[in-house]
PDB file of C-alpha atoms in Angstrom:
ATOM      1  CA  MET A 294      -0.131  -0.146  -0.110  1.00 34.00           C
ATOM      2  CA  ARG A 295       1.228   3.494  -0.882  1.00 35.00           C
ATOM      3  CA  ASN A 296       1.243   6.109   1.905  1.00 39.00           C
ATOM      4  CA  TYR A 297       1.314   9.688   1.059  1.00 39.00           C
ATOM      5  CA  ASP A 298       3.137  12.749   2.566  1.00 47.00           C
ATOM      6  CA  GLY A 299       1.591  16.260   3.016  1.00 51.00           C
ATOM      7  CA  ASN A 300       2.471  17.343  -0.341  1.00 52.00           C
ATOM      8  CA  TYR A 301       0.633  14.447  -1.959  1.00 46.00           C
ATOM      9  CA  LEU A 302      -2.338  15.408   0.212  1.00 53.00           C
ATOM     10  CA  LEU A 303      -2.711  18.677  -0.949  1.00 55.00           C
ATOM     11  CA  HIS A 304      -2.074  17.652  -4.521  1.00 51.00           C
ATOM     12  CA  MET A 305      -5.019  15.193  -4.215  1.00 52.00           C
ATOM     13  CA  LYS A 306      -7.279  17.885  -2.654  1.00 53.00           C
ATOM     14  CA  GLU A 307      -6.547  20.136  -5.505  1.00 54.00           C
ATOM     15  CA  GLU A 308      -7.595  17.614  -8.154  1.00 54.00           C
ATOM     16  CA  GLY A 309     -10.772  16.702  -6.031  1.00 59.00           C
ATOM     17  CA  THR A 310     -10.251  13.192  -5.366  1.00 60.00           C
ATOM     18  CA  VAL A 311     -10.393  13.272  -1.624  1.00 61.00           C
ATOM     19  CA  THR A 312     -13.345  15.765  -1.858  1.00 59.00           C
ATOM     20  CA  ASN A 313     -15.224  13.435  -4.173  1.00 67.00           C
ATOM     21  CA  ALA A 314     -14.358  10.592  -1.706  1.00 65.00           C
ATOM     22  CA  LEU A 315     -16.194  12.567   1.373  1.00 66.00           C
ATOM     23  CA  GLN A 316     -19.013  13.278  -1.175  1.00 65.00           C
ATOM     24  CA  ARG A 317     -19.766   9.869  -1.942  1.00 78.00           C
ATOM     25  CA  LYS A 318     -20.020   8.806   1.597  1.00 91.00           C
ATOM     26  CA  ARG A 319     -21.655   9.460   4.682  1.00 97.00           C
ATOM     27  CA  VAL A 320     -18.771  10.265   7.252  1.00 98.00           C
ATOM     28  CA  ILE A 321     -18.892  11.483  10.767  1.00 98.00           C
ATOM     29  CA  ALA A 322     -16.325  12.403  13.215  1.00 98.00           C
ATOM     30  CA  ILE A 323     -16.809  11.420  16.596  1.00 98.00           C
ATOM     31  CA  VAL A 324     -15.171  13.693  19.064  1.00 98.00           C
ATOM     32  CA  PRO A 325     -15.030  12.539  22.919  1.00 98.00           C
ATOM     33  CA  ALA A 326     -14.519  15.524  24.848  1.00 98.00           C
ATOM     34  CA  TYR A 327     -13.634  15.776  28.753  1.00 97.00           C
ATOM     35  CA  ASN A 328     -12.608  19.345  30.183  1.00 97.00           C
ATOM     36  CA  GLU A 329     -11.417  20.493  26.714  1.00 97.00           C
ATOM     37  CA  ARG A 330     -12.990  24.179  27.008  1.00 97.00           C
ATOM     38  CA  ASP A 331      -9.656  25.511  25.593  1.00 96.00           C
ATOM     39  CA  ASN A 332      -9.443  23.126  22.673  1.00 97.00           C
ATOM     40  CA  ILE A 333     -12.999  22.277  21.677  1.00 98.00           C
ATOM     41  CA  VAL A 334     -13.398  25.565  19.480  1.00 98.00           C
ATOM     42  CA  SER A 335     -10.376  25.020  17.381  1.00 97.00           C
ATOM     43  CA  THR A 336     -11.043  21.140  16.806  1.00 98.00           C
ATOM     44  CA  ILE A 337     -14.737  21.763  15.662  1.00 98.00           C
ATOM     45  CA  GLU A 338     -13.632  24.853  13.500  1.00 98.00           C
ATOM     46  CA  ASP A 339     -10.904  22.614  11.856  1.00 97.00           C
ATOM     47  CA  LEU A 340     -13.510  19.844  10.956  1.00 98.00           C
ATOM     48  CA  ARG A 341     -15.682  22.330   9.463  1.00 97.00           C
ATOM     49  CA  GLU A 342     -13.008  24.090   7.349  1.00 97.00           C
ATOM     50  CA  ASN A 343     -11.145  20.976   6.358  1.00 97.00           C
ATOM     51  CA  ALA A 344     -13.618  18.396   6.302  1.00 97.00           C
ATOM     52  CA  PRO A 345     -16.787  20.330   5.428  1.00 97.00           C
ATOM     53  CA  GLU A 346     -18.592  17.281   3.803  1.00 96.00           C
ATOM     54  CA  ALA A 347     -18.479  15.294   6.978  1.00 98.00           C
ATOM     55  CA  ASP A 348     -20.563  15.551   9.660  1.00 98.00           C
ATOM     56  CA  TYR A 349     -19.543  15.527  13.412  1.00 98.00           C
ATOM     57  CA  ILE A 350     -20.839  14.734  16.894  1.00 98.00           C
ATOM     58  CA  ILE A 351     -19.162  15.852  20.178  1.00 98.00           C
ATOM     59  CA  VAL A 352     -19.746  13.694  22.997  1.00 98.00           C
ATOM     60  CA  ASN A 353     -19.492  15.561  26.102  1.00 98.00           C
ATOM     61  CA  ASP A 354     -17.917  12.986  28.698  1.00 98.00           C
ATOM     62  CA  GLY A 355     -19.468  14.489  31.671  1.00 97.00           C
ATOM     63  CA  SER A 356     -17.019  17.482  31.545  1.00 98.00           C
ATOM     64  CA  ARG A 357     -16.654  19.504  35.070  1.00 97.00           C
ATOM     65  CA  ASP A 358     -15.778  22.712  33.010  1.00 97.00           C
ATOM     66  CA  ASP A 359     -17.799  24.716  30.602  1.00 97.00           C
ATOM     67  CA  THR A 360     -17.188  22.560  27.664  1.00 98.00           C
ATOM     68  CA  SER A 361     -20.811  21.870  27.070  1.00 98.00           C
ATOM     69  CA  ALA A 362     -21.875  25.362  27.456  1.00 98.00           C
ATOM     70  CA  ILE A 363     -19.387  26.586  24.787  1.00 98.00           C
ATOM     71  CA  CYS A 364     -20.818  23.745  22.211  1.00 98.00           C
ATOM     72  CA  HIS A 365     -24.409  24.519  22.767  1.00 98.00           C
ATOM     73  CA  GLU A 366     -23.670  28.459  22.680  1.00 98.00           C
ATOM     74  CA  ARG A 367     -21.925  27.918  19.305  1.00 98.00           C
ATOM     75  CA  GLY A 368     -24.630  25.302  18.046  1.00 98.00           C
ATOM     76  CA  TYR A 369     -22.179  22.511  17.853  1.00 98.00           C
ATOM     77  CA  SER A 370     -23.850  18.990  17.138  1.00 98.00           C
ATOM     78  CA  ILE A 371     -23.313  17.491  20.882  1.00 98.00           C
ATOM     79  CA  ILE A 372     -24.642  14.646  23.201  1.00 98.00           C
ATOM     80  CA  ASP A 373     -24.089  15.651  26.853  1.00 98.00           C
ATOM     81  CA  LEU A 374     -23.518  12.152  29.148  1.00 98.00           C
ATOM     82  CA  PRO A 375     -24.420  13.088  32.725  1.00 96.00           C
ATOM     83  CA  VAL A 376     -21.189  11.387  34.150  1.00 96.00           C
ATOM     84  CA  ASN A 377     -17.923  10.538  33.086  1.00 97.00           C
ATOM     85  CA  LEU A 378     -17.918   7.153  31.278  1.00 96.00           C
ATOM     86  CA  GLY A 379     -14.273   7.338  30.229  1.00 95.00           C
ATOM     87  CA  LEU A 380     -13.091   7.350  26.396  1.00 94.00           C
ATOM     88  CA  ALA A 381     -14.495   3.891  25.582  1.00 95.00           C
ATOM     89  CA  GLY A 382     -18.006   4.851  26.843  1.00 97.00           C
ATOM     90  CA  ALA A 383     -18.060   8.118  25.304  1.00 98.00           C
ATOM     91  CA  PHE A 384     -16.419   6.638  21.932  1.00 98.00           C
ATOM     92  CA  GLN A 385     -19.217   3.896  22.103  1.00 98.00           C
ATOM     93  CA  THR A 386     -22.142   6.392  22.519  1.00 98.00           C
ATOM     94  CA  GLY A 387     -20.740   8.446  19.444  1.00 98.00           C
ATOM     95  CA  MET A 388     -20.579   5.009  17.592  1.00 98.00           C
ATOM     96  CA  ARG A 389     -24.336   4.017  18.587  1.00 98.00           C
ATOM     97  CA  TYR A 390     -25.165   7.597  16.978  1.00 98.00           C
ATOM     98  CA  ALA A 391     -23.224   6.621  13.604  1.00 98.00           C
ATOM     99  CA  PHE A 392     -24.963   3.405  13.493  1.00 98.00           C
ATOM    100  CA  GLU A 393     -28.496   4.479  14.305  1.00 98.00           C
ATOM    101  CA  ASN A 394     -27.851   7.047  11.738  1.00 98.00           C
ATOM    102  CA  GLU A 395     -26.373   4.668   8.968  1.00 97.00           C
ATOM    103  CA  TYR A 396     -23.369   6.244   8.318  1.00 98.00           C
ATOM    104  CA  ASP A 397     -20.877   4.587   5.955  1.00 98.00           C
ATOM    105  CA  TYR A 398     -17.730   5.767   7.835  1.00 98.00           C
ATOM    106  CA  ALA A 399     -17.074   7.032  11.481  1.00 98.00           C
ATOM    107  CA  VAL A 400     -13.747   8.472  12.399  1.00 98.00           C
ATOM    108  CA  GLN A 401     -12.265   8.498  15.848  1.00 98.00           C
ATOM    109  CA  PHE A 402     -11.117  12.305  16.281  1.00 98.00           C
ATOM    110  CA  ASP A 403      -9.727  13.836  19.589  1.00 96.00           C
ATOM    111  CA  ALA A 404     -10.987  17.022  20.853  1.00 96.00           C
ATOM    112  CA  ASP A 405      -7.594  18.227  22.135  1.00 94.00           C
ATOM    113  CA  GLY A 406      -6.614  19.693  18.650  1.00 94.00           C
ATOM    114  CA  GLN A 407      -3.663  17.105  17.933  1.00 93.00           C
ATOM    115  CA  HIS A 408      -5.456  15.689  14.956  1.00 96.00           C
ATOM    116  CA  SER A 409      -6.014  17.225  11.643  1.00 96.00           C
ATOM    117  CA  ALA A 410      -9.216  17.102   9.860  1.00 97.00           C
ATOM    118  CA  ALA A 411      -7.574  17.622   6.478  1.00 97.00           C
ATOM    119  CA  TYR A 412      -6.372  13.949   6.507  1.00 97.00           C
ATOM    120  CA  ILE A 413      -9.845  12.445   7.021  1.00 98.00           C
ATOM    121  CA  GLY A 414     -10.879  12.630   3.194  1.00 97.00           C
ATOM    122  CA  GLU A 415      -7.511  10.771   2.235  1.00 97.00           C
ATOM    123  CA  MET A 416      -8.540   8.293   5.021  1.00 98.00           C
ATOM    124  CA  VAL A 417     -12.092   7.862   3.281  1.00 98.00           C
ATOM    125  CA  ARG A 418     -10.664   7.492  -0.143  1.00 97.00           C
ATOM    126  CA  LEU A 419      -7.986   4.943   1.140  1.00 98.00           C
ATOM    127  CA  ALA A 420     -10.604   2.859   2.658  1.00 98.00           C
ATOM    128  CA  GLY A 421     -12.476   2.465  -0.747  1.00 97.00           C
ATOM    129  CA  GLN A 422      -9.544   2.068  -2.589  1.00 97.00           C
ATOM    130  CA  GLU A 423      -7.973  -0.624  -0.157  1.00 97.00           C
ATOM    131  CA  ASP A 424     -11.359  -2.407   0.904  1.00 97.00           C
ATOM    132  CA  ALA A 425     -10.126  -1.661   4.250  1.00 98.00           C
ATOM    133  CA  ASN A 426     -12.506  -2.042   7.290  1.00 98.00           C
ATOM    134  CA  ILE A 427     -10.377   0.304   9.517  1.00 98.00           C
ATOM    135  CA  VAL A 428      -7.771   3.084   8.266  1.00 98.00           C
ATOM    136  CA  ILE A 429      -5.333   4.108  11.062  1.00 98.00           C
ATOM    137  CA  GLY A 430      -4.107   7.828  10.573  1.00 97.00           C
ATOM    138  CA  SER A 431      -0.358   6.756  11.253  1.00 95.00           C
ATOM    139  CA  ARG A 432       2.489   9.086  12.446  1.00 92.00           C
ATOM    140  CA  PHE A 433       4.763   6.766  11.508  1.00 87.00           C
ATOM    141  CA  ALA A 434       3.546   5.028   8.252  1.00 78.00           C
ATOM    142  CA  THR A 435       6.600   6.610   6.197  1.00 80.00           C
ATOM    143  CA  GLN A 436       8.556   8.299   9.017  1.00 76.00           C
ATOM    144  CA  LYS A 437      10.712   6.393  11.612  1.00 75.00           C
ATOM    145  CA  LYS A 438       9.691   6.280  15.367  1.00 70.00           C
ATOM    146  CA  PRO A 439      12.124   9.007  17.512  1.00 65.00           C
ATOM    147  CA  VAL A 440      13.883   7.358  20.438  1.00 59.00           C
ATOM    148  CA  SER A 441      11.739   7.952  23.514  1.00 63.00           C
ATOM    149  CA  ALA A 442      10.280   5.790  26.669  1.00 65.00           C
ATOM    150  CA  ARG A 443       6.964   6.159  25.183  1.00 66.00           C
ATOM    151  CA  MET A 444       7.789   5.177  21.520  1.00 73.00           C
ATOM    152  CA  ALA A 445       9.413   2.065  23.008  1.00 79.00           C
ATOM    153  CA  GLY A 446       6.231   1.096  24.512  1.00 81.00           C
ATOM    154  CA  SER A 447       4.289   1.890  21.014  1.00 85.00           C
ATOM    155  CA  ALA A 448       7.049  -0.565  19.499  1.00 88.00           C
ATOM    156  CA  LEU A 449       6.267  -3.008  22.132  1.00 89.00           C
ATOM    157  CA  ILE A 450       2.359  -3.258  21.299  1.00 92.00           C
ATOM    158  CA  SER A 451       3.391  -3.157  17.440  1.00 93.00           C
ATOM    159  CA  PHE A 452       5.647  -6.050  18.306  1.00 93.00           C
ATOM    160  CA  MET A 453       2.832  -8.203  20.053  1.00 93.00           C
ATOM    161  CA  ILE A 454       0.290  -7.447  17.207  1.00 95.00           C
ATOM    162  CA  LEU A 455       2.988  -8.502  14.735  1.00 95.00           C
ATOM    163  CA  LEU A 456       3.450 -11.557  16.999  1.00 93.00           C
ATOM    164  CA  THR A 457      -0.294 -12.390  17.250  1.00 93.00           C
ATOM    165  CA  THR A 458      -1.538 -11.523  13.850  1.00 94.00           C
ATOM    166  CA  HIS A 459       1.603 -11.613  11.741  1.00 94.00           C
ATOM    167  CA  LYS A 460       0.809  -8.069  10.453  1.00 95.00           C
ATOM    168  CA  ARG A 461       2.569  -4.913  11.442  1.00 94.00           C
ATOM    169  CA  ILE A 462       0.830  -1.747  12.609  1.00 95.00           C
ATOM    170  CA  GLN A 463       3.545   1.036  12.765  1.00 94.00           C
ATOM    171  CA  ASP A 464       1.313   3.351  14.966  1.00 94.00           C
ATOM    172  CA  PRO A 465      -0.796   1.244  17.235  1.00 94.00           C
ATOM    173  CA  THR A 466      -1.445   4.083  19.911  1.00 92.00           C
ATOM    174  CA  SER A 467      -2.708   6.439  17.132  1.00 94.00           C
ATOM    175  CA  GLY A 468      -6.068   7.844  18.456  1.00 93.00           C
ATOM    176  CA  MET A 469      -6.953   8.907  14.770  1.00 97.00           C
ATOM    177  CA  ARG A 470      -8.892   6.052  13.264  1.00 98.00           C
ATOM    178  CA  LEU A 471     -11.605   5.514  10.746  1.00 98.00           C
ATOM    179  CA  PHE A 472     -14.181   2.746  10.808  1.00 98.00           C
ATOM    180  CA  ASP A 473     -16.543   1.278   8.136  1.00 98.00           C
ATOM    181  CA  LYS A 474     -20.043   0.128   8.021  1.00 98.00           C
ATOM    182  CA  THR A 475     -19.191  -3.384   9.123  1.00 97.00           C
ATOM    183  CA  THR A 476     -17.034  -2.334  12.261  1.00 98.00           C
ATOM    184  CA  ILE A 477     -19.215   0.403  13.394  1.00 98.00           C
ATOM    185  CA  PRO A 478     -22.083  -1.905  14.836  1.00 98.00           C
ATOM    186  CA  LEU A 479     -19.423  -3.963  17.028  1.00 97.00           C
ATOM    187  CA  PHE A 480     -18.010  -0.667  18.667  1.00 97.00           C
ATOM    188  CA  ALA A 481     -21.472   0.641  19.030  1.00 97.00           C
ATOM    189  CA  ASN A 482     -23.270  -2.231  20.677  1.00 96.00           C
ATOM    190  CA  GLU A 483     -20.629  -4.579  22.283  1.00 92.00           C
ATOM    191  CA  LEU A 484     -19.435  -3.318  25.872  1.00 87.00           C
ATOM    192  CA  ASP A 485     -15.935  -5.017  25.639  1.00 87.00           C
ATOM    193  CA  PHE A 486     -15.344  -3.303  22.100  1.00 92.00           C
ATOM    194  CA  GLY A 487     -13.189  -0.258  23.290  1.00 91.00           C
ATOM    195  CA  PRO A 488     -10.868   2.268  20.819  1.00 93.00           C
ATOM    196  CA  GLU A 489      -7.912   0.632  21.671  1.00 94.00           C
ATOM    197  CA  PRO A 490      -4.979  -1.278  20.247  1.00 94.00           C
ATOM    198  CA  ASP A 491      -6.109  -4.597  21.885  1.00 95.00           C
ATOM    199  CA  THR A 492      -9.262  -4.316  19.871  1.00 95.00           C
ATOM    200  CA  ILE A 493      -7.920  -3.427  16.726  1.00 96.00           C
ATOM    201  CA  SER A 494      -5.391  -6.551  17.000  1.00 95.00           C
ATOM    202  CA  LEU A 495      -8.377  -8.744  17.740  1.00 95.00           C
ATOM    203  CA  LEU A 496     -10.249  -7.541  14.688  1.00 96.00           C
ATOM    204  CA  MET A 497      -7.340  -8.152  12.365  1.00 96.00           C
ATOM    205  CA  ARG A 498      -7.090 -11.747  13.922  1.00 94.00           C
ATOM    206  CA  TRP A 499     -10.867 -11.974  12.944  1.00 94.00           C
ATOM    207  CA  GLY A 500     -10.070 -11.128   9.264  1.00 95.00           C
ATOM    208  CA  TYR A 501     -10.740  -7.530   9.348  1.00 97.00           C
ATOM    209  CA  LYS A 502      -8.451  -5.199   7.087  1.00 98.00           C
ATOM    210  CA  VAL A 503      -6.390  -2.605   8.901  1.00 98.00           C
ATOM    211  CA  VAL A 504      -4.122  -0.409   6.825  1.00 98.00           C
ATOM    212  CA  GLU A 505      -2.384   2.992   7.835  1.00 97.00           C
ATOM    213  CA  THR A 506      -1.497   6.223   6.022  1.00 97.00           C
ATOM    214  CA  GLN A 507       0.851   8.754   7.035  1.00 96.00           C
ATOM    215  CA  VAL A 508      -0.700  12.039   8.877  1.00 95.00           C
ATOM    216  CA  GLU A 509       1.142  14.634  10.992  1.00 92.00           C
ATOM    217  CA  MET A 510      -0.163  15.362  14.387  1.00 89.00           C
ATOM    218  CA  ARG A 511       0.057  18.682  16.403  1.00 79.00           C
ATOM    219  CA  GLU A 512       1.188  19.126  20.050  1.00 69.00           C
ATOM    220  CA  ARG A 513      -1.518  19.799  22.388  1.00 56.00           C
ATOM    221  CA  VAL A 514      -1.885  23.643  22.755  1.00 57.00           C
ATOM    222  CA  ALA A 515      -4.000  23.696  26.222  1.00 59.00           C
ATOM    223  CA  GLY A 516      -4.775  21.388  28.991  1.00 53.00           C
ATOM    224  CA  GLU A 517      -3.276  18.362  29.743  1.00 55.00           C
ATOM    225  CA  SER A 518      -3.245  14.868  28.881  1.00 53.00           C
ATOM    226  CA  TYR A 519      -4.497  12.245  31.466  1.00 50.00           C
ATOM    227  CA  LEU A 520      -1.618   9.877  30.442  1.00 52.00           C
ATOM    228  CA  ASN A 521       1.332  11.065  32.673  1.00 53.00           C
ATOM    229  CA  PHE A 522       4.670   8.702  32.581  1.00 56.00           C
ATOM    230  CA  THR A 523       3.404   6.282  35.094  1.00 67.00           C
ATOM    231  CA  LYS A 524       0.062   5.840  33.502  1.00 73.00           C
ATOM    232  CA  SER A 525       1.667   5.624  30.003  1.00 71.00           C
ATOM    233  CA  VAL A 526       3.728   2.691  31.340  1.00 75.00           C
ATOM    234  CA  MET A 527       0.619   0.909  32.895  1.00 82.00           C
ATOM    235  CA  TYR A 528      -1.322   1.375  29.736  1.00 84.00           C
ATOM    236  CA  MET A 529       1.516  -0.022  27.348  1.00 84.00           C
ATOM    237  CA  LEU A 530       1.741  -2.928  29.692  1.00 86.00           C
ATOM    238  CA  ARG A 531      -2.063  -3.609  29.870  1.00 88.00           C
ATOM    239  CA  MET A 532      -2.496  -3.369  26.109  1.00 89.00           C
ATOM    240  CA  SER A 533       0.493  -5.591  25.615  1.00 87.00           C
ATOM    241  CA  ILE A 534      -1.049  -8.399  28.011  1.00 87.00           C
ATOM    242  CA  SER A 535      -4.391  -8.035  26.598  1.00 89.00           C
ATOM    243  CA  ILE A 536      -3.258  -8.744  22.873  1.00 91.00           C
ATOM    244  CA  LEU A 537      -0.960 -11.530  24.143  1.00 86.00           C
ATOM    245  CA  LEU A 538      -3.069 -13.369  26.310  1.00 85.00           C
ATOM    246  CA  VAL A 539      -6.572 -11.866  27.087  1.00 78.00           C
ATOM    247  CA  GLN A 540      -7.892 -11.417  23.606  1.00 77.00           C
ATOM    248  CA  TRP A 541      -7.347 -15.138  22.809  1.00 75.00           C
ATOM    249  CA  PHE A 542     -10.388 -15.775  24.898  1.00 74.00           C
ATOM    250  CA  ARG A 543     -12.637 -13.477  23.199  1.00 76.00           C
ATOM    251  CA  ARG A 544     -15.303 -15.254  20.854  1.00 71.00           C
ATOM    252  CA  LYS A 545     -16.043 -13.643  17.186  1.00 76.00           C
ATOM    253  CA  LYS A 546     -19.128 -11.453  16.896  1.00 61.00           C
TER     254      LYS A 546
END
């Protein structure tokens, strides 16, 4: 599979190929948000400007700040959860919305401003071209991983996926993923399907096709990630154990 850099993406947009892909399919970006008052406006305006053919739904995950008030004031499409369910619960809420409204593709899209909506059209186009069930917006499809403790953890998860599926995923922890119409119902209806690398690995073992395409991600502008160093290490270990052991006891849906 060929991957593309930013210049190629711009060329594709000028030719209209990416835009045509979005216009032919019903696409929705699912934006889980928890205490993202400082980032949510720029995130949604990015979607409106760079992927105007796609719909979006913010899932306010019981935020304690004024994320919800800002969204309602601006007329954004939003679902307010009364309590904090965490990423898995918020994402499932968005996928249930996508399922009930019969979208062709759903894109997991962070509210912290790190993802760029400019790549959504290319992800949709690639899903159709490759007949892929999942497209991962990868930081390392064509670029080498930097050397750091966090990237060592990512490499460990990549190795566990390779060991159990015989297929390589360069950026398993990327939070920018596109899901097609066959996978949306799984995430919408199954309680044990979270938007995590172990679930991606499981679907690959079940025969679903996963591909990656190069994207660029920005640094978080405001707020703090819930993953500090200790939590990051525990997360990587938990994902690795789940991929290597736990997922083998799950039956195919």
